Coordinates of C-alpha atoms in Angstrom, one line a residue:
Chain F
M1 CA -10.5 0.3 3.2
T2 CA -8.9 4.0 3.1
R3 CA -5.2 4.1 2.2
Q4 CA -4.7 5.2 5.8
E5 CA -6.5 2.4 7.2
F6 CA -4.6 -0.2 4.8
I7 CA -1.4 1.0 5.6
K8 CA -2.0 0.6 9.4
A9 CA -3.7 -2.5 8.8
C10 CA -0.7 -3.9 7.2
S11 CA 2.3 -1.9 8.4
L12 CA 5.0 -4.8 9.6
L13 CA 7.2 -6.1 7.0
G14 CA 11.0 -7.5 5.4
L15 CA 13.7 -7.1 2.4
G16 CA 16.8 -7.8 0.8
T17 CA 20.2 -9.1 0.5
A18 CA 23.1 -7.8 -1.4
I19 CA 25.2 -5.0 0.4
L20 CA 28.2 -3.2 0.8
P21 CA 28.3 -2.2 4.4
S22 CA 31.7 -0.7 3.9
S23 CA 30.0 2.1 1.9
L24 CA 27.5 3.1 4.9
T25 CA 29.8 5.5 6.6
S26 CA 31.2 7.2 3.0
C27 CA 30.2 10.4 4.5
E28 CA 32.2 10.6 7.7
T29 CA 32.1 14.5 8.3
G30 CA 29.2 16.7 7.5
D31 CA 31.5 19.3 5.8
D32 CA 30.7 17.9 2.4
G33 CA 27.0 16.3 3.3
P34 CA 23.8 17.5 1.8
I35 CA 23.0 19.9 5.0
D36 CA 25.0 22.5 6.7
V37 CA 26.0 20.9 10.1
Q38 CA 26.2 23.6 12.8
F39 CA 25.9 21.3 15.7
K40 CA 29.3 19.9 17.3
G41 CA 28.4 18.0 20.6
K42 CA 27.1 14.6 21.9
V43 CA 23.4 13.5 20.7
L44 CA 21.5 10.7 22.7
V45 CA 18.9 8.6 20.6
I46 CA 16.4 6.9 23.0
G47 CA 15.0 4.0 21.2
A48 CA 16.1 1.6 18.7
G49 CA 13.2 1.1 16.6
S50 CA 12.8 2.5 12.9
A51 CA 13.2 6.3 13.9
G52 CA 15.9 5.7 16.4
L53 CA 18.1 3.6 14.0
M54 CA 17.6 6.0 11.1
A55 CA 18.6 9.1 13.6
A56 CA 21.4 7.1 14.4
Y57 CA 22.5 6.4 11.2
T58 CA 22.6 9.8 10.1
L59 CA 24.2 11.0 13.0
Q60 CA 27.0 8.4 12.0
R61 CA 26.9 9.7 8.5
Y62 CA 27.9 13.3 9.9
G63 CA 30.3 12.0 12.0
I64 CA 28.8 13.2 14.8
D65 CA 29.2 11.6 18.4
F66 CA 26.1 9.6 19.4
E67 CA 24.8 7.0 21.7
V68 CA 21.6 5.2 21.4
L69 CA 19.8 3.7 24.5
E70 CA 17.3 0.9 24.1
A71 CA 15.1 -0.2 26.5
S72 CA 15.2 -3.8 25.4
A73 CA 17.4 -6.7 24.6
V74 CA 16.9 -5.9 20.6
Y75 CA 16.9 -3.2 18.2
G76 CA 14.2 -2.8 15.7
G77 CA 11.3 -1.8 18.1
R78 CA 7.7 -2.8 15.9
V79 CA 10.2 -4.5 13.1
K80 CA 11.0 -7.9 14.1
K81 CA 11.2 -11.0 12.2
T82 CA 11.6 -15.0 12.7
V83 CA 13.9 -17.1 10.4
D84 CA 12.5 -20.5 12.4
F85 CA 9.1 -20.8 11.5
A86 CA 8.8 -21.2 7.7
D87 CA 10.9 -21.1 4.8
F88 CA 10.9 -17.8 4.1
P89 CA 11.5 -15.0 7.0
I90 CA 8.4 -13.7 8.7
D91 CA 7.9 -10.2 9.6
L92 CA 6.5 -10.5 13.0
G93 CA 5.9 -6.6 12.8
A94 CA 5.7 -4.1 10.0
E95 CA 5.4 -6.1 6.8
W96 CA 4.1 -3.9 4.0
V97 CA 6.2 -1.4 2.2
H98 CA 3.5 1.5 1.8
E99 CA 5.5 3.8 -0.6
T100 CA 7.0 3.5 -3.8
P101 CA 10.2 1.3 -4.3
S102 CA 12.2 4.8 -4.2
V103 CA 11.8 5.2 -0.4
F104 CA 14.5 3.1 0.1
S105 CA 16.7 5.6 -1.6
R106 CA 15.2 8.4 0.8
L107 CA 16.1 6.6 3.8
I108 CA 19.9 5.8 2.6
D109 CA 20.3 9.1 1.3
D110 CA 23.5 8.0 -0.1
E111 CA 23.6 7.0 -3.9
T112 CA 27.2 5.4 -3.2
V113 CA 25.8 2.9 -0.8
D114 CA 25.4 0.0 -3.0
G115 CA 23.1 -2.9 -2.9
N116 CA 19.5 -4.1 -4.3
I117 CA 16.0 -4.7 -3.2
D118 CA 13.9 -7.3 -4.0
L119 CA 10.1 -6.3 -3.8
I120 CA 6.7 -8.0 -4.5
P121 CA 4.1 -5.8 -5.6
Y122 CA 1.2 -6.6 -3.6
S123 CA -1.6 -7.0 -6.0
P124 CA -4.1 -9.8 -3.9
E125 CA -5.9 -12.0 -6.7
T126 CA -8.1 -13.9 -4.4
F127 CA -9.7 -11.3 -2.3
Y128 CA -12.5 -12.0 0.2
S129 CA -14.7 -10.3 2.8
W130 CA -15.7 -12.0 6.2
T131 CA -19.1 -10.0 7.4
N132 CA -21.3 -11.0 10.0
G133 CA -20.6 -14.7 9.6
R134 CA -20.4 -14.9 5.8
L135 CA -17.5 -15.1 3.3
D136 CA -17.9 -13.1 0.1
R137 CA -15.4 -12.9 -2.6
R138 CA -14.2 -9.5 -3.7
N139 CA -11.8 -10.1 -6.2
W140 CA -12.1 -7.2 -7.8
Q141 CA -10.6 -5.0 -4.9
G142 CA -7.3 -6.8 -5.8
P143 CA -5.9 -4.6 -8.3
F144 CA -6.6 -1.5 -6.0
Y145 CA -4.0 -2.2 -3.8
G146 CA -0.9 -0.5 -4.7
E147 CA 1.6 -1.8 -1.8
H148 CA 4.8 -3.9 -2.0
K149 CA 6.2 -6.5 0.3
F150 CA 9.9 -7.9 0.8
T151 CA 10.7 -11.0 -1.7
N152 CA 12.1 -13.2 0.8
S153 CA 13.6 -10.9 3.6
T154 CA 11.9 -8.6 5.7
W155 CA 12.2 -5.0 7.2
H156 CA 14.8 -6.4 10.0
D157 CA 16.9 -7.2 7.1
F158 CA 16.9 -4.0 5.5
F159 CA 18.0 -2.4 8.8
E160 CA 20.7 -5.2 9.7
T161 CA 21.8 -5.0 6.3
Y162 CA 21.9 -1.6 5.6
I163 CA 21.8 0.8 8.8
L164 CA 23.2 -1.3 11.7
P165 CA 26.7 -2.1 10.7
S166 CA 27.9 1.4 11.2
I167 CA 25.8 1.9 14.6
E168 CA 25.7 -0.8 16.1
N169 CA 28.8 -0.3 18.6
K170 CA 26.7 2.9 19.8
I171 CA 23.6 0.7 20.8
R172 CA 23.4 0.0 24.8
Y173 CA 20.8 -2.1 24.9
N174 CA 18.6 -2.8 28.5
E175 CA 18.9 0.6 29.3
P176 CA 15.2 2.0 29.9
V177 CA 15.0 5.5 30.4
V178 CA 12.8 6.8 33.1
E179 CA 14.2 10.4 33.4
I180 CA 15.2 13.0 30.8
D181 CA 16.4 16.2 32.3
Y182 CA 17.0 19.2 30.3
S183 CA 16.9 22.0 33.4
G184 CA 20.5 22.3 32.8
D185 CA 23.1 23.1 29.8
Q186 CA 23.0 19.2 29.6
V187 CA 20.7 16.6 28.8
V188 CA 20.6 13.7 31.1
A189 CA 19.0 10.5 30.6
R190 CA 18.4 8.5 33.8
I191 CA 18.4 4.6 33.6
E192 CA 16.1 2.6 35.6
G193 CA 17.7 1.1 38.1
G194 CA 20.2 3.9 38.2
G195 CA 23.0 5.3 36.4
S196 CA 22.7 7.9 33.9
Y197 CA 24.0 9.6 30.2
T198 CA 24.6 12.5 29.4
A199 CA 24.6 14.6 26.3
D200 CA 24.1 18.3 24.5
K201 CA 21.1 17.3 23.0
L202 CA 18.8 14.3 22.8
L203 CA 16.3 12.4 20.6
V204 CA 13.4 10.9 21.9
T205 CA 11.9 7.9 19.3
V206 CA 9.9 5.6 22.2
P207 CA 6.6 4.8 21.0
T208 CA 3.6 6.9 22.0
T209 CA 2.1 4.6 24.9
I210 CA 5.5 4.7 26.6
L211 CA 5.5 8.9 26.5
K212 CA 1.4 8.7 27.3
S213 CA 2.1 6.3 30.2
G214 CA 4.3 8.4 32.2
S215 CA 7.2 5.4 32.3
I216 CA 9.5 8.8 31.1
T217 CA 9.5 11.9 33.0
F218 CA 10.4 15.2 31.8
T219 CA 12.3 17.7 34.2
P220 CA 10.7 20.4 33.4
A221 CA 7.5 18.8 32.5
L222 CA 6.3 18.5 29.2
P223 CA 4.7 21.8 28.2
T224 CA 1.0 21.8 28.2
E225 CA 1.2 22.3 24.2
K226 CA 3.1 18.8 24.1
Q227 CA 0.7 17.0 26.8
D228 CA -2.2 17.9 24.7
A229 CA -1.1 16.4 21.6
L230 CA -0.2 13.5 23.6
E231 CA -4.0 13.7 24.6
N232 CA -4.9 13.4 21.2
M233 CA -2.5 10.5 20.2
Y234 CA -4.0 6.8 21.2
V235 CA -2.2 3.4 20.5
P236 CA -4.9 0.6 20.1
E237 CA -4.1 -3.0 20.6
G238 CA -2.0 -4.5 18.2
I239 CA -1.4 -8.4 17.4
K240 CA -0.2 -10.9 14.8
I241 CA -0.4 -14.7 14.2
F242 CA 1.1 -16.9 11.8
L243 CA -0.5 -20.3 11.4
E244 CA 1.1 -23.2 9.3
F245 CA -1.2 -25.2 7.7
S246 CA -0.8 -28.6 5.4
E247 CA -3.3 -27.5 2.5
K248 CA -3.7 -24.0 1.2
F249 CA -7.9 -23.5 1.7
Y250 CA -7.7 -19.7 2.2
P251 CA -7.3 -17.1 -0.3
D252 CA -5.1 -14.5 -1.0
I253 CA -6.5 -11.9 1.6
V254 CA -9.6 -11.9 4.5
T255 CA -10.8 -8.7 5.4
V256 CA -12.8 -9.1 8.8
S257 CA -15.2 -6.9 9.9
D258 CA -16.2 -7.1 13.4
G259 CA -18.5 -4.3 13.5
T260 CA -16.9 -2.5 16.5
G261 CA -17.1 0.6 14.3
A262 CA -14.0 1.8 15.9
P263 CA -11.7 4.0 13.1
S264 CA -8.8 2.2 14.4
D265 CA -10.2 -1.4 14.2
E266 CA -8.3 -3.4 11.4
K267 CA -8.7 -7.1 11.3
I268 CA -7.2 -9.1 8.2
F269 CA -5.9 -12.6 7.4
Y270 CA -3.6 -12.8 4.6
D271 CA -1.3 -15.6 2.9
A272 CA 1.9 -14.0 4.3
A273 CA 3.5 -16.5 1.8
F274 CA 2.1 -14.5 -1.0
K275 CA 4.2 -14.7 -4.0
K276 CA 7.2 -15.7 -1.6
E277 CA 9.6 -18.7 -2.6
S278 CA 8.0 -20.8 -0.3
E279 CA 6.4 -24.5 -0.1
K280 CA 4.5 -23.3 3.0
N281 CA 1.0 -22.4 4.0
V282 CA 1.3 -19.6 6.1
F283 CA -1.9 -17.8 6.4
A284 CA -1.7 -14.8 9.1
L285 CA -4.0 -12.3 11.4
F286 CA -3.4 -9.4 11.4
N287 CA -5.4 -7.3 14.2
V288 CA -5.3 -3.6 15.4
G289 CA -7.9 -2.2 17.6
P290 CA -10.3 -2.6 19.8
S291 CA -11.2 -6.3 18.4
A292 CA -7.9 -7.4 19.0
A293 CA -8.8 -7.3 22.6
L294 CA -9.8 -10.7 21.8
Y295 CA -6.8 -12.2 21.6
T296 CA -4.4 -9.8 23.4
N297 CA -5.5 -10.4 26.7
E298 CA -5.8 -14.1 26.4
S299 CA -3.1 -17.1 27.0
D300 CA -1.5 -18.4 23.8
D301 CA -3.5 -21.4 23.7
E302 CA -6.8 -19.5 24.2
I303 CA -5.8 -17.2 21.3
L304 CA -4.7 -20.5 19.0
K305 CA -8.6 -21.8 20.0
I306 CA -10.1 -18.4 19.1
V307 CA -8.4 -18.3 15.8
L308 CA -8.6 -21.9 14.5
G309 CA -12.5 -21.3 15.5
E310 CA -12.7 -18.2 13.4
L311 CA -11.1 -19.9 10.6
D312 CA -13.0 -23.1 10.5
A313 CA -16.0 -20.9 10.5
M314 CA -14.6 -19.3 7.7
F315 CA -13.7 -22.1 5.5
D316 CA -16.2 -25.4 7.1
G317 CA -13.4 -26.8 9.6
K318 CA -10.3 -27.3 7.5
A319 CA -8.4 -24.8 9.8
T320 CA -8.3 -27.1 12.4
K321 CA -7.9 -30.5 10.1
Y322 CA -5.0 -29.0 8.3
Y323 CA -3.6 -27.1 11.1
Q324 CA 0.3 -27.6 11.7
K325 CA 2.0 -24.9 13.8
H326 CA 1.4 -21.2 14.7
I327 CA 3.7 -18.3 16.3
I328 CA 2.2 -15.2 18.2
Q329 CA 3.0 -11.7 18.3
N330 CA 1.3 -10.2 20.5
W331 CA 2.4 -6.3 20.6
S332 CA 0.2 -5.2 23.2
A333 CA 2.1 -7.6 26.2
E334 CA 5.6 -6.3 24.7
P335 CA 6.8 -4.2 27.5
Y336 CA 8.5 -1.4 26.0
I337 CA 6.1 -1.3 22.9
R338 CA 2.5 -1.9 24.5
G339 CA 0.2 -1.4 21.3
S340 CA 0.6 -1.1 17.5
Y341 CA 0.6 2.5 16.4
T342 CA -0.6 6.1 16.1
Y343 CA -3.8 6.8 15.9
F344 CA -5.5 10.7 16.4
H345 CA -8.5 11.4 18.1
D346 CA -8.6 14.7 16.6
T347 CA -6.6 16.6 13.9
E348 CA -3.2 15.4 13.6
T349 CA -1.3 17.9 11.9
T350 CA -1.6 20.1 14.9
S351 CA -0.3 17.4 17.1
V352 CA 2.5 16.7 15.2
E353 CA 3.6 20.2 15.0
A354 CA 3.3 20.3 18.5
M355 CA 5.4 16.7 19.5
T356 CA 7.9 17.9 17.2
K357 CA 9.1 21.3 18.4
P358 CA 12.0 20.8 20.0
L359 CA 12.4 21.6 23.9
D360 CA 14.7 24.3 24.5
D361 CA 16.6 23.6 21.7
K362 CA 17.5 20.3 23.6
V363 CA 14.9 17.4 23.3
Y364 CA 13.8 16.5 20.1
F365 CA 11.1 14.1 19.3
A366 CA 10.7 11.7 16.2
G367 CA 8.7 8.2 15.5
E368 CA 6.1 6.8 13.8
A369 CA 3.5 9.1 14.9
L370 CA 5.2 11.9 14.0
H371 CA 6.0 12.0 10.0
E372 CA 3.9 14.6 8.3
Y373 CA 2.4 12.4 5.4
A374 CA 3.7 8.8 6.3
G375 CA 2.2 8.3 9.9
A376 CA 2.0 4.5 11.3
T377 CA 4.6 3.3 8.6
V378 CA 8.1 1.8 9.3
H379 CA 9.6 4.4 6.6
G380 CA 7.4 7.1 8.0
A381 CA 9.2 6.5 11.3
G382 CA 12.4 6.1 9.6
L383 CA 12.4 9.5 7.8
S384 CA 11.1 11.2 11.2
G385 CA 14.1 10.0 12.8
K386 CA 16.4 11.2 9.5
T387 CA 14.9 14.7 9.0
T388 CA 14.8 15.0 12.8
I389 CA 18.8 14.6 13.1
E390 CA 19.3 16.8 10.2
T391 CA 17.2 19.6 11.7
L392 CA 19.2 19.3 15.1
L393 CA 22.3 19.4 13.1
Q394 CA 21.4 22.4 11.6
S395 CA 21.1 24.1 15.1
Q396 CA 23.9 25.4 17.0
Chain H
M1 CA 2.6 -3.7 -28.0
R2 CA 2.8 -5.7 -31.6
I3 CA -1.0 -6.6 -31.2
T4 CA -1.9 -2.9 -30.1
I5 CA -0.3 -1.6 -33.4
T6 CA -1.8 -4.6 -35.6
L7 CA -5.4 -4.0 -33.9
V8 CA -5.2 -0.3 -34.3
L9 CA -4.1 -0.7 -38.1
F10 CA -7.1 -2.8 -38.7
L11 CA -9.4 -0.7 -36.9
V12 CA -8.1 2.3 -39.1
S13 CA -8.5 0.3 -42.1
A14 CA -12.0 -0.7 -41.3
F15 CA -12.6 2.9 -40.3
H16 CA -12.1 3.8 -44.3
L17 CA -14.4 1.0 -45.4
S18 CA -17.4 2.7 -44.5
A19 CA -18.6 6.3 -43.9
Q20 CA -21.1 4.7 -41.9
N21 CA -18.6 4.3 -39.0
T22 CA -17.8 6.2 -36.2
L23 CA -14.5 6.4 -34.8
S24 CA -13.8 6.6 -31.1
V25 CA -10.7 7.5 -29.2
G26 CA -10.7 8.1 -25.3
Y27 CA -9.1 7.3 -21.8
L28 CA -9.4 3.7 -20.8
G29 CA -8.6 2.8 -17.5
H30 CA -10.1 1.2 -13.7
V31 CA -10.4 4.3 -12.1
F32 CA -8.5 7.8 -13.1
I33 CA -5.5 7.1 -12.0
R34 CA -4.8 4.0 -14.3
P35 CA -3.5 5.7 -17.7
G36 CA -4.7 4.1 -20.7
V37 CA -5.9 4.7 -24.4
T38 CA -8.5 3.0 -26.2
L39 CA -9.4 3.1 -29.9
G40 CA -13.0 1.5 -31.4
L41 CA -14.6 1.3 -34.0
E42 CA -18.7 1.4 -34.3
I43 CA -20.0 -0.1 -37.3
P44 CA -23.9 0.4 -37.7
L45 CA -26.0 -2.3 -38.3
K46 CA -29.4 -1.7 -38.6
T47 CA -31.1 1.5 -38.2
L48 CA -34.8 2.2 -37.0
E49 CA -36.5 5.0 -36.7
R50 CA -39.5 6.2 -35.4
E51 CA -41.1 9.8 -35.4
K52 CA -43.0 10.8 -32.3
M53 CA -43.8 14.0 -30.5
D54 CA -41.9 15.3 -28.2
G55 CA -44.0 18.2 -26.4
E56 CA -44.8 20.3 -29.6
V57 CA -41.8 19.4 -31.6
E58 CA -41.7 16.2 -33.9
A59 CA -38.8 14.1 -32.9
V60 CA -37.1 11.2 -34.9
K61 CA -36.2 8.6 -32.0
T62 CA -33.7 6.4 -33.6
R63 CA -32.8 2.8 -32.2
Q64 CA -29.1 1.8 -34.3
F65 CA -27.8 -1.7 -33.6
F66 CA -24.0 -1.8 -33.9
V67 CA -20.9 -3.8 -33.6
R68 CA -18.0 -2.3 -31.9
P69 CA -14.4 -3.5 -32.3
S70 CA -11.7 -2.0 -29.8
V71 CA -8.4 -2.4 -28.7
G72 CA -7.1 -0.8 -25.7
T73 CA -4.2 -0.6 -23.5
F74 CA -4.2 0.5 -19.9
T75 CA -1.0 0.5 -17.4
R76 CA -0.4 0.5 -13.8
S77 CA 2.9 1.6 -13.0
R78 CA 5.4 -1.3 -11.5
F79 CA 2.3 -3.5 -11.5
Y80 CA 0.9 -4.1 -14.7
T81 CA 1.0 -3.4 -18.2
S82 CA -2.6 -4.6 -20.1
T83 CA -3.8 -5.0 -23.8
L84 CA -7.5 -5.1 -24.1
L85 CA -8.7 -6.3 -27.4
D86 CA -12.9 -6.6 -27.4
V87 CA -15.8 -6.4 -29.8
A88 CA -19.3 -5.3 -28.3
G89 CA -22.5 -5.4 -29.9
G90 CA -25.4 -3.5 -28.7
W91 CA -27.3 -1.2 -29.6
N92 CA -27.7 3.0 -29.7
W93 CA -30.9 5.0 -29.0
N94 CA -31.2 8.7 -29.0
K95 CA -33.7 11.4 -30.4
S96 CA -33.2 14.6 -33.3
T97 CA -34.2 16.7 -30.7
S98 CA -31.2 15.9 -28.0
K99 CA -28.0 16.2 -28.0
F100 CA -27.2 12.8 -25.6
G101 CA -27.3 9.3 -26.9
S102 CA -27.2 6.4 -24.8
S103 CA -25.9 2.6 -25.6
L104 CA -25.9 -0.5 -24.1
S105 CA -23.8 -3.3 -25.2
F106 CA -22.1 -6.7 -24.5
G107 CA -18.7 -7.4 -25.0
F108 CA -16.5 -10.2 -25.3
G109 CA -12.4 -9.4 -25.1
V110 CA -9.3 -10.9 -24.6
L111 CA -7.1 -9.2 -22.0
A112 CA -3.4 -9.7 -21.9
Q113 CA -2.1 -8.8 -19.0
N114 CA 1.9 -8.7 -18.5
E115 CA 2.1 -8.7 -14.6
V116 CA 4.9 -7.5 -12.7
I117 CA 6.0 -10.3 -10.3
R118 CA 8.8 -8.8 -8.7
I119 CA 11.0 -5.9 -8.6
Q120 CA 14.6 -4.7 -7.6
T121 CA 15.6 -1.5 -6.6
N122 CA 18.9 0.5 -6.1
F123 CA 19.8 3.3 -3.6
K124 CA 19.7 5.6 -6.4
G125 CA 16.1 4.8 -6.7
D126 CA 16.0 2.8 -9.8
I127 CA 14.0 -0.2 -10.3
T128 CA 17.5 -2.3 -11.6
E129 CA 15.0 -5.3 -12.4
R130 CA 11.3 -6.0 -13.4
D131 CA 10.3 -9.9 -13.8
K132 CA 6.7 -10.1 -15.7
E133 CA 4.5 -12.6 -16.4
L134 CA 1.9 -12.7 -19.3
R135 CA -1.7 -13.7 -17.9
G136 CA -4.3 -14.2 -20.5
Y137 CA -7.9 -13.6 -19.5
F138 CA -11.4 -13.9 -21.2
L139 CA -13.2 -10.9 -20.6
P140 CA -17.5 -10.7 -21.4
S141 CA -18.7 -7.5 -20.1
I142 CA -21.5 -5.6 -20.4
K143 CA -21.2 -1.5 -21.1
Y144 CA -23.3 1.2 -20.8
S145 CA -22.2 4.3 -22.9
L146 CA -23.4 8.1 -22.5
H147 CA -22.5 10.6 -25.7
K148 CA -22.9 13.8 -26.6
K149 CA -23.2 15.5 -29.9
L150 CA -20.9 18.8 -30.0
S151 CA -21.1 19.2 -33.7
E152 CA -22.2 17.2 -37.1
N153 CA -19.2 14.9 -36.8
I154 CA -17.8 14.9 -33.6
G155 CA -19.0 14.1 -30.0
L156 CA -18.0 13.4 -26.2
Y157 CA -19.0 9.9 -25.0
T158 CA -18.3 8.4 -21.6
Q159 CA -18.5 4.4 -21.3
W160 CA -18.9 2.6 -18.0
S161 CA -18.3 -1.2 -18.5
Y162 CA -18.4 -4.3 -15.8
G163 CA -16.6 -7.4 -17.0
M164 CA -15.4 -10.8 -15.4
K165 CA -11.9 -11.9 -16.0
L166 CA -11.8 -15.5 -16.9
S167 CA -9.1 -18.0 -16.9
P168 CA -8.6 -21.3 -16.9
T169 CA -5.7 -21.2 -14.5
R170 CA -6.3 -18.4 -12.5
V171 CA -9.5 -17.1 -10.2
R172 CA -12.1 -15.0 -12.3
S173 CA -12.5 -11.7 -11.2
A174 CA -14.8 -9.1 -11.7
I175 CA -13.5 -5.8 -13.4
F176 CA -14.4 -2.3 -14.4
F177 CA -13.3 -0.1 -16.6
M178 CA -14.3 3.5 -17.8
E179 CA -13.5 5.2 -21.1
L180 CA -13.4 9.0 -21.5
G181 CA -13.2 10.4 -25.0
F182 CA -14.3 11.6 -28.7
R183 CA -16.4 10.4 -31.2
Y184 CA -16.1 11.1 -34.4
S185 CA -18.1 10.2 -37.7
L186 CA -17.4 10.0 -41.0
Q187 CA -21.1 10.8 -42.2
S188 CA -21.8 13.9 -43.6
K189 CA -24.6 14.4 -41.2
A190 CA -24.9 13.8 -38.1
P191 CA -24.5 9.8 -36.8
A192 CA -27.7 8.5 -35.6
N193 CA -26.4 7.9 -32.4
D194 CA -24.9 11.3 -32.1

């Protein structure tokens, strides 16, 4: 499994505790910030996922007027948690930290912010492989993992604790944008069912699936260069399923090879309580790619039946024997997500460059697909939102 | 660290005990990105020599049985720091007409792994806390080494090891090591295995 595969295979997550929200707004104007702010108008941010939240946080930090338009009723995008399932918060979306711990300082980018984040070095001890109906021990692969997980929190907690407090009054929920009109001096975002927002510049952070589907139309239409870039991008199916068992009969991780051969196909079962402060036995399925279609088009009852059947085959019927409850997060069925994260048919760099070029210096793009080296990650999306806004602010 | 220093002193002392010994110093790690260092002392036990024609040249083929205690340490930033004490027994083979030699040995080691189980970071990018847990393993292994003579006393070597981490309280796990370094012999003439 390559790093990129692993990153994409694991990409969902959680975090730490202590906080000092007051310091989040410590840099209220751009005058003393690390960049030379030229822009003075208003910015619209479309989407309140990792990229949109970090973009908003950066705008707030530099004292720029902005609003965030979120299509759904919640913030976070593919960062989502539940606290009701187990005795620790569970990441229903992005879960791993695919970077060194210092990535949090790069996201916050403000040393006056006080707080700590507790992380677990993710180095599985028991590592199995399930191929062609055979379960093989691969414990030697464990030390090659170089990721981290949150100790007893989530990525969602990170945003909730450190990012949201300074921007939450600027987020407009249930406002799905259907048209972006940048033909005039200002940019207009029209909302489904009527209504619109106007600003001097606009940042699009919606998932690749939404852009590719045409759910948002652009006036004038997107240039050919961007349309070609979108053609080069695709987002496979994605699902996470968490199961609680009365006994722990499973290893830290099982990689599953379904033999589809698709580069995007990634499927693992993993101990979701690995090194957590938990007394629960929670084994989870993470599946992205064509093989995830086995579940994503089925009812929840059928999904459970399929998963238990698979685990019973691996572990001699113990899954059904010890099963207690489950929770399913079908990302393909989320109306404003519609899949997992972005892959590229061909060269990634060209498409990223094409997509990140602003339209008439008014419409900008950011998101998990558009970070130059950390695509398909939460921190990559966040850094993409942050750096794109910094670029925007340095323009007139 | 104290154990490592003690072992190093022991090896250096033993090194002075016999001019037949070969000292080795090298990189040790699972792979190239896991930095570590190892210090070993190869003590010959018995040497067998046989003359044989190598083409038109008369060559001396040598088999030398040895025991090789070693100490190594390797680390993976933010994950663990490990100390490996190992004693290997095996044999070298080479011939006088070649600068290359090989060895095969079987080792038995003790691996002390100081595993990071939790870290805390702040927004300055500092690691503010680091909780560790000391884990011990027995580590039987098989090793293959290739060495090349550079001069009468100095040579290069690489060694590849495959072992099994065994513990009564933890799961067993295969482990690979690679060494790359220098060998130095106190013998006045080239060591048999160099």
